[in-house]
Short mmCIF file of C-alpha atoms and ligand atoms in Angstrom, two decimals:
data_model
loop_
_atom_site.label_atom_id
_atom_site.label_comp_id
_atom_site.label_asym_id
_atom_site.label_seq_id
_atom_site.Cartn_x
_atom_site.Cartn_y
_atom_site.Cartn_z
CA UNK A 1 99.38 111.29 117.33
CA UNK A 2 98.43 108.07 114.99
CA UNK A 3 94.99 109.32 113.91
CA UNK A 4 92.38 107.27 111.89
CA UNK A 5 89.98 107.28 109.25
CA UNK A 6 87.32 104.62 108.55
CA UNK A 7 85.00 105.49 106.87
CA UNK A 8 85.98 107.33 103.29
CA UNK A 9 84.64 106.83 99.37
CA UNK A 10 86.45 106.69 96.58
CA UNK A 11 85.53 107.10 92.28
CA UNK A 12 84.83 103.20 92.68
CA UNK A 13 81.82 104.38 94.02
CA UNK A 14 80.78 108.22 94.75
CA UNK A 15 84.03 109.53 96.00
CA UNK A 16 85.67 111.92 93.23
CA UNK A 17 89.22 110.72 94.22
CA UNK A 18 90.44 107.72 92.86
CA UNK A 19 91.38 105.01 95.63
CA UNK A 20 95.36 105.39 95.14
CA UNK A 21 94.54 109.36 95.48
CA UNK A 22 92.39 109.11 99.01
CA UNK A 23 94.91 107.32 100.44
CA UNK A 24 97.97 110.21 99.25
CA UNK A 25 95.32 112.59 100.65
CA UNK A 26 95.50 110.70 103.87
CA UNK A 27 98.93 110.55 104.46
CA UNK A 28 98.95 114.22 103.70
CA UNK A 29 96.40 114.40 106.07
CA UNK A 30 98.63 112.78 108.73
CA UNK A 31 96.34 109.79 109.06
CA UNK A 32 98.23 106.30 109.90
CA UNK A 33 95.10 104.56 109.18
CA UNK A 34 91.96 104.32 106.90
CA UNK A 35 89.44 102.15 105.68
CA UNK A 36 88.43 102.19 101.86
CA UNK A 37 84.39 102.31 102.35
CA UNK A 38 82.99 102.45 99.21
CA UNK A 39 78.82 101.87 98.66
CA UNK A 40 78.47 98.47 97.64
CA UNK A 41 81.51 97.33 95.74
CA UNK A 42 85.13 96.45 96.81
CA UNK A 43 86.43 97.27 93.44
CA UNK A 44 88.74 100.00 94.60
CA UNK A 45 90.45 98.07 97.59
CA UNK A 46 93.31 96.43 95.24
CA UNK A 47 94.88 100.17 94.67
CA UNK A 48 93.72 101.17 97.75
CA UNK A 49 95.73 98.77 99.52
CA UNK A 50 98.71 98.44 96.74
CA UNK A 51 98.83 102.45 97.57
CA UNK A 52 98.96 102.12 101.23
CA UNK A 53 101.50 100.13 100.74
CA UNK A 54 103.83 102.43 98.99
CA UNK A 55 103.18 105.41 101.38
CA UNK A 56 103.23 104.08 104.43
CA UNK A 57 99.24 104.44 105.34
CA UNK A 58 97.52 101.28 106.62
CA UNK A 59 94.80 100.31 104.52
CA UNK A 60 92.05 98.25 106.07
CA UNK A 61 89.95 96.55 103.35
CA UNK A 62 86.40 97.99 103.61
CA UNK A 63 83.15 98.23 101.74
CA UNK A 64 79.54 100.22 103.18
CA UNK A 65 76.35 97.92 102.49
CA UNK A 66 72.92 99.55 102.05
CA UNK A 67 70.56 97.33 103.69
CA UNK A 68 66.62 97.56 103.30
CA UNK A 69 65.11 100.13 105.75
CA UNK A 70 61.31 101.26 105.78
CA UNK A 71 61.79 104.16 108.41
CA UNK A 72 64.18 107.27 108.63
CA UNK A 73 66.69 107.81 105.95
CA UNK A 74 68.80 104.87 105.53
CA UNK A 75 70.69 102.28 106.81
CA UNK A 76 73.74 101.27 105.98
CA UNK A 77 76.60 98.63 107.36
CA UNK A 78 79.88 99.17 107.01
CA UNK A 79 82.57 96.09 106.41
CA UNK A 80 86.01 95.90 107.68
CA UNK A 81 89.13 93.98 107.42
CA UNK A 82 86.98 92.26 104.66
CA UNK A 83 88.84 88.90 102.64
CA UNK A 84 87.78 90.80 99.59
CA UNK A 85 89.93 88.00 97.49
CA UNK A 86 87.04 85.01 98.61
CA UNK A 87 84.85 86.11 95.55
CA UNK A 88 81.94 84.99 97.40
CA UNK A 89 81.01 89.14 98.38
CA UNK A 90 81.54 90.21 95.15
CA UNK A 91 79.23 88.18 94.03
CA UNK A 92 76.84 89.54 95.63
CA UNK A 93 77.68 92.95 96.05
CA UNK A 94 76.78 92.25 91.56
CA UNK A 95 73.19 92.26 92.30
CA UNK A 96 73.10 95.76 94.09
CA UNK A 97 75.82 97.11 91.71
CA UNK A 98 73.21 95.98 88.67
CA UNK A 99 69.86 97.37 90.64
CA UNK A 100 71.72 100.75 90.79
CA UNK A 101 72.58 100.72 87.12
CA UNK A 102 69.09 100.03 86.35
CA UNK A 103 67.79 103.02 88.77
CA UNK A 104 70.46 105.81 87.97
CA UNK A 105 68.76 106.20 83.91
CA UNK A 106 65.22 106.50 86.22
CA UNK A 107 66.35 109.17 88.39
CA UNK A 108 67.91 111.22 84.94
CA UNK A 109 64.24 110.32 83.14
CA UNK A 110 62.32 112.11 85.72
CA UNK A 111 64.19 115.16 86.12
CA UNK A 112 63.68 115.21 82.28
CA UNK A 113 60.38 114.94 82.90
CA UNK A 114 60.23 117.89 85.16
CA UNK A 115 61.82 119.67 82.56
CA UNK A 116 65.13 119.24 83.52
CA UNK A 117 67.17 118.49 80.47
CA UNK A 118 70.39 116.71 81.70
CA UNK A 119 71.77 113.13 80.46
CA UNK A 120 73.22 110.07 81.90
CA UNK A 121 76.40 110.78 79.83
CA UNK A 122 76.57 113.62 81.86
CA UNK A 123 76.28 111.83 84.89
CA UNK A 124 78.15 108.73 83.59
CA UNK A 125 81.83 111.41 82.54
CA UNK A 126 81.28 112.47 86.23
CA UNK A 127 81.75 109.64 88.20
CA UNK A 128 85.34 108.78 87.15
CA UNK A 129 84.68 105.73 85.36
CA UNK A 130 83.00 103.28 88.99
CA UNK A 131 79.87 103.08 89.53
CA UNK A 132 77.05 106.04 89.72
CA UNK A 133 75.58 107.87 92.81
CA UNK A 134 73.35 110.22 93.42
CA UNK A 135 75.68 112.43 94.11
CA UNK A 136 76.88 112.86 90.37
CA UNK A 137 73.31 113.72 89.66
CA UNK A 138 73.47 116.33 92.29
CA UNK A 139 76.84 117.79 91.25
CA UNK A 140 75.37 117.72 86.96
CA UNK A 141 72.36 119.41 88.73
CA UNK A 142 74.36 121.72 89.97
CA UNK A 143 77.08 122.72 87.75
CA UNK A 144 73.96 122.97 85.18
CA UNK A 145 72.41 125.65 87.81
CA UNK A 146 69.37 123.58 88.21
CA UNK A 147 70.06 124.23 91.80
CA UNK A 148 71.62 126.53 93.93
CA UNK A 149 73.42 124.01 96.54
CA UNK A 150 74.35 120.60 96.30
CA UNK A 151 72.33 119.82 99.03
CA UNK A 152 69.36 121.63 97.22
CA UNK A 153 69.42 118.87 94.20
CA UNK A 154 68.86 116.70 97.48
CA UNK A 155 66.59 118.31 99.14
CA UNK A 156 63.84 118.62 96.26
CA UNK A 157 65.03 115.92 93.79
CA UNK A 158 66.72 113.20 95.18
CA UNK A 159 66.32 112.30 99.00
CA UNK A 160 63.81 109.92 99.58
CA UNK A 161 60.43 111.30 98.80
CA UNK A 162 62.14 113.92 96.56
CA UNK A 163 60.47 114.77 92.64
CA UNK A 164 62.84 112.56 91.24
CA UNK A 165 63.18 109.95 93.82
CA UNK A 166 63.52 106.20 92.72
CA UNK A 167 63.84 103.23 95.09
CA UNK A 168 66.46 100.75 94.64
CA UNK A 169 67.11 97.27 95.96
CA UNK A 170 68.76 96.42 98.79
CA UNK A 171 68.99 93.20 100.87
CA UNK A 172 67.38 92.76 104.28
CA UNK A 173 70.25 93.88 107.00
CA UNK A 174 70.32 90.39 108.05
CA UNK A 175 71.51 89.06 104.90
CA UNK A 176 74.20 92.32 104.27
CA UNK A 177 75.64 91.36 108.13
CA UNK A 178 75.70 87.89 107.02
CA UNK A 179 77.48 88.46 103.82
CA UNK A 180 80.31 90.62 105.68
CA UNK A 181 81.22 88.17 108.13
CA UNK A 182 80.99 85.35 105.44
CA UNK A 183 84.10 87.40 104.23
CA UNK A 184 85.41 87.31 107.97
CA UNK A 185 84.69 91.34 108.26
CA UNK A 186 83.46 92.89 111.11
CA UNK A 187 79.92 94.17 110.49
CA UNK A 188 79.49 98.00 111.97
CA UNK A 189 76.66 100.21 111.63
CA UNK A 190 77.10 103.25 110.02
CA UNK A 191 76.25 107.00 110.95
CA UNK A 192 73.08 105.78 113.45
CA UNK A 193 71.24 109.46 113.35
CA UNK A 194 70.77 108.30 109.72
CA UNK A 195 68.05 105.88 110.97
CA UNK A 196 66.40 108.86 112.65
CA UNK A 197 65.80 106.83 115.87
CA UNK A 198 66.60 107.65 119.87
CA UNK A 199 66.53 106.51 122.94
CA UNK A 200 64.68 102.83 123.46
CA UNK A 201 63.93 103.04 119.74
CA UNK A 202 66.61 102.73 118.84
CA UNK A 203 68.04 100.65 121.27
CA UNK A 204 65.98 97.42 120.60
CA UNK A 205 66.50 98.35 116.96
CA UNK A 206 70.41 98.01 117.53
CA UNK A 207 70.06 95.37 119.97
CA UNK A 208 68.02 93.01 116.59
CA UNK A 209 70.97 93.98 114.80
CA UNK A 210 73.17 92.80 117.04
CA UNK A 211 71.61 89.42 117.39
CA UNK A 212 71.74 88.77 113.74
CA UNK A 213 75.54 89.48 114.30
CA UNK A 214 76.43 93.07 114.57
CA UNK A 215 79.72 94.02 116.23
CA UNK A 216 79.72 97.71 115.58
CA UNK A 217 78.70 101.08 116.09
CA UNK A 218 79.82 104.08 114.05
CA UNK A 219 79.99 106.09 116.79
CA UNK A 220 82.44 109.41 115.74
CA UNK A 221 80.80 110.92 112.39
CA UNK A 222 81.64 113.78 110.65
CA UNK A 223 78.13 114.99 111.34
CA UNK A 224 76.94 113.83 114.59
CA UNK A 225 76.98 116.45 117.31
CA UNK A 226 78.82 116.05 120.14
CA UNK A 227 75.58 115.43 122.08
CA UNK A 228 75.13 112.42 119.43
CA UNK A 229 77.95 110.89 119.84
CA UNK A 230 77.99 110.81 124.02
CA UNK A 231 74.26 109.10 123.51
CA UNK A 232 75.58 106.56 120.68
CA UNK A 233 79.22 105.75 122.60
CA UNK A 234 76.59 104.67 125.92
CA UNK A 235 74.71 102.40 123.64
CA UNK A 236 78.04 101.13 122.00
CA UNK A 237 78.67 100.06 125.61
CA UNK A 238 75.59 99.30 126.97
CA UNK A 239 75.53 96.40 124.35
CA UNK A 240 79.01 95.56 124.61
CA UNK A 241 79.48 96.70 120.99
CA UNK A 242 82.72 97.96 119.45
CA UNK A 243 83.20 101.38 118.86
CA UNK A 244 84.31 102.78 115.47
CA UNK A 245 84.80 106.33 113.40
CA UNK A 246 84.81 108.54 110.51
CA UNK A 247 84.46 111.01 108.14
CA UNK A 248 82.23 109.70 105.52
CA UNK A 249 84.90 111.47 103.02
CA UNK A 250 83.78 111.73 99.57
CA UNK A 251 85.98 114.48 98.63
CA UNK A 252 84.80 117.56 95.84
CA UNK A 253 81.25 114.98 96.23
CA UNK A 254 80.77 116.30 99.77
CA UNK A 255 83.49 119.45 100.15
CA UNK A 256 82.32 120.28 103.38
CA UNK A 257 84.20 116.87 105.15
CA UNK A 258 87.64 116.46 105.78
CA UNK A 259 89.82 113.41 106.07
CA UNK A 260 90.41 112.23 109.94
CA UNK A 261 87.79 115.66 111.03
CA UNK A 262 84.22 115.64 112.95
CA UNK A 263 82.09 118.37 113.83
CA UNK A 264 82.89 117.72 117.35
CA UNK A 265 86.71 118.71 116.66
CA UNK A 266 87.46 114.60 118.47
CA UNK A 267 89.97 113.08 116.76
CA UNK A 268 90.34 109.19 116.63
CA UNK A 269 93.60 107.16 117.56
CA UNK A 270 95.06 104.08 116.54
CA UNK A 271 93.70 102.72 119.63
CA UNK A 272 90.21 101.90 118.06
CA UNK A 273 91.44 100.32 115.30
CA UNK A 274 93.37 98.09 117.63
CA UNK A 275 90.08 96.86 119.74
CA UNK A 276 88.65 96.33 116.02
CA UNK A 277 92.09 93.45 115.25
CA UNK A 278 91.90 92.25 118.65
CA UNK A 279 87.53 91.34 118.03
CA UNK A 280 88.52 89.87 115.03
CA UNK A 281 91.49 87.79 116.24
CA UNK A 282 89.05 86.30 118.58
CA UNK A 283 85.87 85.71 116.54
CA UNK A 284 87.77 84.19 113.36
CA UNK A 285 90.99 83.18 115.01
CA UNK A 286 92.71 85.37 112.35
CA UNK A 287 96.36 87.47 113.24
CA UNK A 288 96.65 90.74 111.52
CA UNK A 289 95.38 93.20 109.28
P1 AMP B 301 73.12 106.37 96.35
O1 AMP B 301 74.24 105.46 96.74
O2 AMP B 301 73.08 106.65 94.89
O3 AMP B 301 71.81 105.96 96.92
O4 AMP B 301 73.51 107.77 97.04
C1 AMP B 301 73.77 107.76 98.41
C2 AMP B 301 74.69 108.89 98.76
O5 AMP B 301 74.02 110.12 98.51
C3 AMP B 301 75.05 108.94 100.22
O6 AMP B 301 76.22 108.25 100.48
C4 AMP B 301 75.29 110.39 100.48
O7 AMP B 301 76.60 110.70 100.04
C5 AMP B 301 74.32 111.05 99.53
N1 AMP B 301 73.04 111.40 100.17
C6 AMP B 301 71.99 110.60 100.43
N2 AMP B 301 70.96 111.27 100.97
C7 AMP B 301 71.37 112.55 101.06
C8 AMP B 301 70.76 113.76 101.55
N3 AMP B 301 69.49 113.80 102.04
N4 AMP B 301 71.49 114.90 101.48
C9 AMP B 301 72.74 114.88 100.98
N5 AMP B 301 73.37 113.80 100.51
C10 AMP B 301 72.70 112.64 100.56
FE1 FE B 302 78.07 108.36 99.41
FE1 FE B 303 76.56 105.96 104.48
ZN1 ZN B 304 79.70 106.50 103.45
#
């Protein structure tokens, strides 16, 4: 079967493979397809791509925005088929890429203040050399035995609300839907259950999106439930929105997912990925990946 991935992270943000490596780890995989997703930057798409190339994999050009969100979790929008080349999105993706550099030396000061007495260096030799997550905290949390579980360093220090919380800037979804179809992407939003919404809720929420030029809904996750994803696949078509998947990989950063695998054992075939090429031959009047 031609199966899919995209939604994966790389080193250029909080992945711990490097871009070229994801995509090897793919093909092993036996995935045809994946998108490069990384938070906020599309540094790692040149190699990405250039390694796709070489294998055999089809690389679609991604990125994964977060966008300003007062309730639940988070929100974030993913990016695909992205002209990464226009300049015009990495210019802006620079002003998120500087707010988190400016938060991550926060986050490390108040776990020193709790008594907690790790460094940014630490966290800094961990990423691989892109830019810093919160997941390197966790992991230096963890391989320090500060905490017992990655998801522990999360659950008391770092989730929003968490001891060592720190807020960061993000632009208004408007604007981060804007910017991705400035670079002729098609705007998607990511892991829904993230905005911890149901039913009308998050309906009309979706439904604003859409109006301010949505096409997408991340509807196969690595983490929804199979009841989640029959509820998010009738929205997808209730508001005639396209229908996308995947893993959320991050490799050793989040061991627990697998390239191309969801909790609900689905799979997903090339056959997505075509609808995707077919909206975006029609909205842009573009031919091919
Ligand atoms: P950052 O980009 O630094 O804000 O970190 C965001 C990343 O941290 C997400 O992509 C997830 O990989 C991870 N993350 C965020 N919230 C949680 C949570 N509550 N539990 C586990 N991982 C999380
Ligand atoms: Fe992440
Ligand atoms: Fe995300
Ligand atoms: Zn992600």
């Amino acid at each position: 079967m031609n199966y899919i991935d995209l939604h994966t992270h790389s080193t250029a943000s909080d992945g711990s493979y490097k871009p070229a490596e994801v995509v090897r780890l793919a093909k092993e995989a036996g995935l045809v397809a994946i998108s490069l997703t990384d938070h906020d930057t599309i540094d790692g798409l040149p190699e990405a791509l250039a390694a796709g190339a070489e294998l055999g994999v089809e690389v679609i050009p991604g990125v994964e925005i977060s966008a300003e969100f007062a309730g639940g979790d988070s929100m974030h929008i993913l990016g695909y088929f992205l002209d990464y080349a226009d300049g015009r999105l990495d210019q802006r993706l620079a002003r998120l890429k500087k707010a988190r550099a400016q938060r991550n030396p926060k986050i490390v000061a108040k776990l020193n203040a709790l008594g907690i007495p790790i460094t940014y260096e630490q966290v800094e030799a961990l990423s691989g050399g892109g830019q810093v997550g919160r997941p390197h905290i966790a992991r230096v949390l963890l391989e320090g035995g500060y905490v017992r579980t990655f998801q522990e360093a999360f659950d008391l220090y770092l989730r929003k609300g968490g001891l060592a919380f720190v807020p960061k800037f993000r632009f208004p979804p408007a604007e981060a839907l804007a910017m991705i179809r400035e670079a002729k992407g098609i705007p998607v939003l990511a892991h829904p259950f993230t905005l911890g919404l149901t039913g009308a809720a998050l309906k009309d929420l979706v439904k604003g999106l859409k109006s301010q030029g949505l096409a997408g809904l991340e509807v196969f996750y690595s983490e929804h439930s199979r009841e989640q994803e029959v509820q998010y696949l009738a929205l997808a078509r209730d508001l005639d929105l396209l229908i996308t998947g995947g893993s959320d990989f991050h490799g050793l950063n989040k061991p627990e997912v697998s390239l191309g695998r969801f909790r609900s054992q689905n799979r997903l075939t090339y056959e997505l990925l075509a609808s995707l090429k077919a909206w975006r031959e029609k909205e842009y009047g573009l031919v091919g990946a």
